[in-house]
């Protein structure tokens, strides 16, 4: 079995009394089971410090110097499974994008996931953010806007052929940007809400639903929707937190971005 899939998504029969470790591109997740008692510990790292290594689960010495958490519940198998951060992702473009009227662009955005230990009946034991990102306030001023996870520009991929060179733990989000207005649309950043997105596995990679961003109004406002075009071959591994985008309008022209942290 593929090493990535055997340690990620696929259920693993854990033995009582032993510590196991997952190395996810440099971030470490530890788990130990004793009857119905589950102990876990985690070591995160900055997103920019990701490595190319993925291994586990392997038996390991007890984690030293890391905070531990305890969960009580039945289960004999465990999976390390991804979900998306509840906060929107704010991705900076590698270069400013200009779409003329009726034009569209197709990109892929890479999301660092939240990882969860889950039992065979989908009960969550513990979760952690393996790759930390700065948080940024995105809006027109300090009183209007939303707190986002700020992604570096390399997370927006213009060339889909290069996707195989990026770590497989990153969630690949297909993105369609369409200018339906009568004036050119210029973008240098994208705020993407995650609640309506389901996650899928295909050929060892994690994908989300396709997001469509349509500009039909003046001022750079963009309406977000989820496209129903996920291939049948994709296996769903996580349902959306809520159904439908609703009336989500993003002020892509907002000129106030303030970094809250510098992780």
Coordinates of C-alpha atoms in Angstrom, one line a residue:
X1 CA 0.0 0.0 0.0
X2 CA 1.2 3.5 -0.7
X3 CA 3.1 4.8 2.4
X4 CA 1.1 8.0 2.4
X5 CA -2.3 6.3 2.3
X6 CA -1.3 3.7 4.9
X7 CA -0.6 6.4 7.4
X8 CA -3.0 9.0 6.3
X9 CA -6.8 8.4 5.9
X10 CA -6.5 4.6 6.0
X11 CA -7.5 3.0 9.4
X12 CA -4.7 1.6 11.5
X13 CA -5.2 -1.1 14.2
X14 CA -3.5 0.4 17.3
X15 CA -2.1 -1.8 20.1
X16 CA -2.7 -1.0 23.7
X17 CA 0.1 0.5 25.7
X18 CA 2.3 1.6 22.9
X19 CA 3.1 5.1 21.6
X20 CA 2.9 5.7 17.9
X21 CA 4.2 8.6 15.8
X22 CA 3.1 10.1 12.5
X23 CA 5.7 12.4 10.8
X24 CA 3.7 14.6 8.5
X25 CA 6.2 16.7 6.5
X26 CA 8.1 17.5 9.7
X27 CA 5.1 18.0 12.0
X28 CA 4.7 15.2 14.5
X29 CA 1.5 13.6 15.9
X30 CA 1.7 11.1 18.8
X31 CA -1.0 8.7 20.0
X32 CA -1.2 6.0 22.7
X33 CA -4.2 3.8 23.6
X34 CA -4.8 2.0 26.9
X35 CA -8.3 0.5 26.9
X36 CA -10.7 3.4 26.4
X37 CA -8.1 6.0 27.3
X38 CA -6.4 7.8 24.4
X39 CA -3.4 10.0 25.0
X40 CA -2.2 12.4 22.2
X41 CA 0.6 15.0 21.8
X42 CA 1.6 17.2 18.8
X43 CA 4.5 19.2 17.5
X44 CA 3.7 21.8 14.8
X45 CA 6.0 23.8 12.7
X46 CA 5.7 27.0 10.6
X47 CA 4.2 26.4 7.2
X48 CA 7.3 27.6 5.4
X49 CA 9.4 25.0 7.3
X50 CA 7.6 22.0 5.9
X51 CA 9.8 19.1 4.9
X52 CA 9.4 16.4 2.2
X53 CA 9.2 13.6 4.7
X54 CA 6.1 11.5 5.5
X55 CA 6.3 8.4 7.6
X56 CA 4.2 6.4 10.1
X57 CA 2.5 5.3 12.0
X58 CA 5.6 3.8 13.7
X59 CA 6.2 2.8 17.3
X60 CA 7.9 5.5 19.2
X61 CA 9.3 6.6 22.5
X62 CA 6.9 8.6 24.7
X63 CA 7.0 12.3 23.5
X64 CA 9.1 14.5 25.7
X65 CA 8.4 18.2 26.4
X66 CA 5.1 18.2 24.6
X67 CA 1.7 18.9 26.1
X68 CA -0.6 15.8 26.2
X69 CA -4.3 15.5 26.0
X70 CA -6.6 12.7 27.2
X71 CA -9.8 11.4 25.5
X72 CA -12.0 8.7 26.8
X73 CA -13.9 6.5 24.3
X74 CA -14.2 3.2 22.7
X75 CA -12.3 2.2 19.5
X76 CA -9.7 -0.1 18.2
X77 CA -8.6 1.5 14.9
X78 CA -7.5 5.0 14.2
X79 CA -7.0 7.2 11.1
X80 CA -5.2 10.5 10.7
X81 CA -7.6 12.5 8.6
X82 CA -7.7 16.1 7.2
X83 CA -10.2 18.8 7.5
X84 CA -10.1 22.5 6.6
X85 CA -9.5 25.4 9.0
X86 CA -12.8 26.9 10.0
X87 CA -11.3 30.4 9.3
X88 CA -11.1 31.6 5.6
X89 CA -7.8 31.3 3.9
X90 CA -6.3 34.5 2.6
X91 CA -4.0 33.7 -0.4
X92 CA -1.7 36.3 -1.9
X93 CA -1.3 36.1 -5.7
X94 CA 2.2 35.4 -7.1
X95 CA 1.5 38.3 -9.5
X96 CA -1.5 40.6 -9.9
X97 CA -4.2 39.0 -12.0
X98 CA -6.2 41.1 -14.5
X99 CA -9.3 39.6 -16.1
X100 CA -10.9 41.4 -19.0
X101 CA -14.7 41.3 -19.3
X102 CA -16.0 37.7 -20.0
X103 CA -12.5 36.2 -19.3
X104 CA -11.8 33.5 -16.7
X105 CA -8.8 32.0 -15.0
X106 CA -8.4 28.5 -13.6
X107 CA -6.0 28.0 -10.7
X108 CA -5.4 25.6 -7.8
X109 CA -4.9 26.9 -4.2
X110 CA -3.0 24.7 -1.7
X111 CA -4.5 24.7 1.8
X112 CA -2.6 23.5 4.9
X113 CA -5.1 21.2 6.7
X114 CA -6.1 20.6 10.3
X115 CA -5.4 16.9 11.1
X116 CA -7.6 14.7 13.3
X117 CA -7.1 11.4 15.0
X118 CA -10.5 9.6 14.5
X119 CA -11.8 6.1 15.4
X120 CA -13.3 3.7 13.0
X121 CA -16.8 5.1 13.7
X122 CA -15.6 8.7 13.0
X123 CA -15.3 9.8 16.6
X124 CA -12.7 12.5 17.0
X125 CA -10.0 11.8 19.5
X126 CA -7.9 14.9 19.0
X127 CA -7.0 17.4 16.4
X128 CA -4.1 19.8 15.7
X129 CA -2.8 22.3 13.1
X130 CA 0.4 20.8 11.8
X131 CA 1.6 23.8 9.8
X132 CA 1.0 27.2 11.4
X133 CA 0.3 30.3 9.3
X134 CA 0.1 33.9 10.3
X135 CA -3.4 35.2 11.0
X136 CA -4.5 38.3 9.1
X137 CA -7.4 40.7 9.5
X138 CA -8.9 41.2 6.1
X139 CA -11.4 44.0 5.5
X140 CA -12.0 47.7 4.8
X141 CA -10.9 48.8 8.3
X142 CA -10.3 47.4 11.8
X143 CA -14.0 47.2 12.6
X144 CA -15.2 45.4 9.5
X145 CA -13.8 42.2 8.0
X146 CA -12.8 38.8 9.1
X147 CA -9.8 36.9 10.6
X148 CA -8.1 34.7 8.1
X149 CA -5.2 32.2 7.8
X150 CA -2.7 34.0 5.7
X151 CA -1.1 31.9 3.0
X152 CA 2.1 32.7 1.0
X153 CA 1.9 33.4 -2.7
X154 CA 3.4 30.0 -3.6
X155 CA 0.1 28.4 -2.5
X156 CA -1.6 29.7 -5.7
X157 CA -0.6 27.4 -8.5
X158 CA -1.0 28.7 -12.1
X159 CA 0.3 25.5 -13.7
X160 CA -1.7 22.3 -12.8
X161 CA 1.1 20.2 -14.3
X162 CA 3.3 21.1 -11.3
X163 CA 0.9 19.9 -8.6
X164 CA 2.8 16.6 -8.2
X165 CA 5.8 18.5 -6.8
X166 CA 3.9 19.8 -3.8
X167 CA 3.4 17.8 -0.5
X168 CA 0.4 15.5 -0.8
X169 CA -0.9 16.5 2.7
X170 CA -1.8 19.9 1.3
X171 CA -5.4 20.1 0.2
X172 CA -5.7 21.0 -3.5
X173 CA -8.6 23.4 -4.1
X174 CA -9.5 24.0 -7.8
X175 CA -10.5 27.6 -8.4
X176 CA -12.3 29.3 -11.2
X177 CA -12.4 33.1 -11.3
X178 CA -14.8 34.6 -13.8
X179 CA -15.2 38.3 -14.7
X180 CA -18.9 38.8 -15.6
X181 CA -18.8 42.5 -15.3
X182 CA -18.2 45.1 -18.0
X183 CA -15.0 46.4 -16.6
X184 CA -11.5 44.7 -16.0
X185 CA -11.1 42.8 -12.7
X186 CA -7.8 43.1 -10.9
X187 CA -6.9 40.8 -8.0
X188 CA -3.8 40.5 -5.9
X189 CA -5.3 38.4 -3.1
X190 CA -8.1 35.9 -2.6
X191 CA -10.2 35.2 0.5
X192 CA -11.7 31.7 0.4
X193 CA -14.3 30.4 2.8
X194 CA -14.0 26.7 3.6
X195 CA -17.3 25.7 5.4
X196 CA -19.1 24.6 2.2
X197 CA -16.2 22.5 0.9
X198 CA -16.1 18.7 1.1
X199 CA -12.8 16.8 0.9
X200 CA -11.9 13.9 -1.4
X201 CA -9.1 11.5 -1.9
X202 CA -7.9 10.6 -5.4
X203 CA -4.7 8.7 -6.3
X204 CA -3.0 9.6 -3.0
X205 CA -3.9 13.3 -3.1
X206 CA -6.5 15.3 -1.1
X207 CA -8.8 17.5 -3.1
X208 CA -11.7 19.9 -2.2
X209 CA -14.7 20.9 -4.2
X210 CA -14.2 23.4 -6.9
X211 CA -14.7 27.0 -5.9
X212 CA -16.1 29.5 -8.4
X213 CA -15.6 33.3 -7.9
X214 CA -17.8 35.4 -10.1
X215 CA -17.4 39.2 -10.4
X216 CA -20.6 40.8 -11.8
X217 CA -20.6 43.9 -9.7
X218 CA -18.5 47.0 -9.6
X219 CA -15.9 47.7 -6.9
X220 CA -14.2 44.3 -7.0
X221 CA -16.9 42.4 -5.1
X222 CA -16.9 38.7 -5.8
X223 CA -19.6 36.1 -5.2
X224 CA -18.4 32.6 -4.2
X225 CA -20.1 29.3 -5.1
X226 CA -19.2 25.6 -5.1
X227 CA -19.3 23.9 -8.5
X228 CA -21.0 20.5 -8.7
X229 CA -18.2 19.1 -11.0
X230 CA -16.3 16.7 -8.7
X231 CA -15.3 13.6 -10.7
X232 CA -17.0 10.4 -9.7
X233 CA -13.6 8.7 -9.2
X234 CA -12.9 11.0 -6.2
X235 CA -13.7 9.3 -2.9
X236 CA -15.3 11.6 -0.3
X237 CA -13.5 11.6 3.0
X238 CA -15.1 14.6 4.7
X239 CA -18.4 16.3 4.2
X240 CA -18.9 20.0 4.1
X241 CA -19.4 21.8 7.5
X242 CA -22.5 23.4 6.0
X243 CA -24.3 23.1 2.7
X244 CA -24.1 25.8 0.2
X245 CA -22.2 29.1 0.1
X246 CA -25.3 31.2 0.7
X247 CA -24.9 34.9 -0.1
X248 CA -21.2 35.2 0.4
X249 CA -19.7 38.4 -1.1
X250 CA -16.0 39.0 -0.6
X251 CA -14.6 42.5 -0.8
X252 CA -11.6 41.5 -2.8
X253 CA -10.9 45.2 -3.2
X254 CA -10.5 45.7 0.6
X255 CA -7.3 47.5 1.2
X256 CA -6.8 46.7 4.9
X257 CA -4.7 43.6 5.7
X258 CA -3.1 43.4 9.2
X259 CA -1.0 40.5 10.3
X260 CA -2.1 39.4 13.8
X261 CA 0.8 36.9 14.3
X262 CA 4.1 36.3 12.7
X263 CA 4.6 32.6 13.1

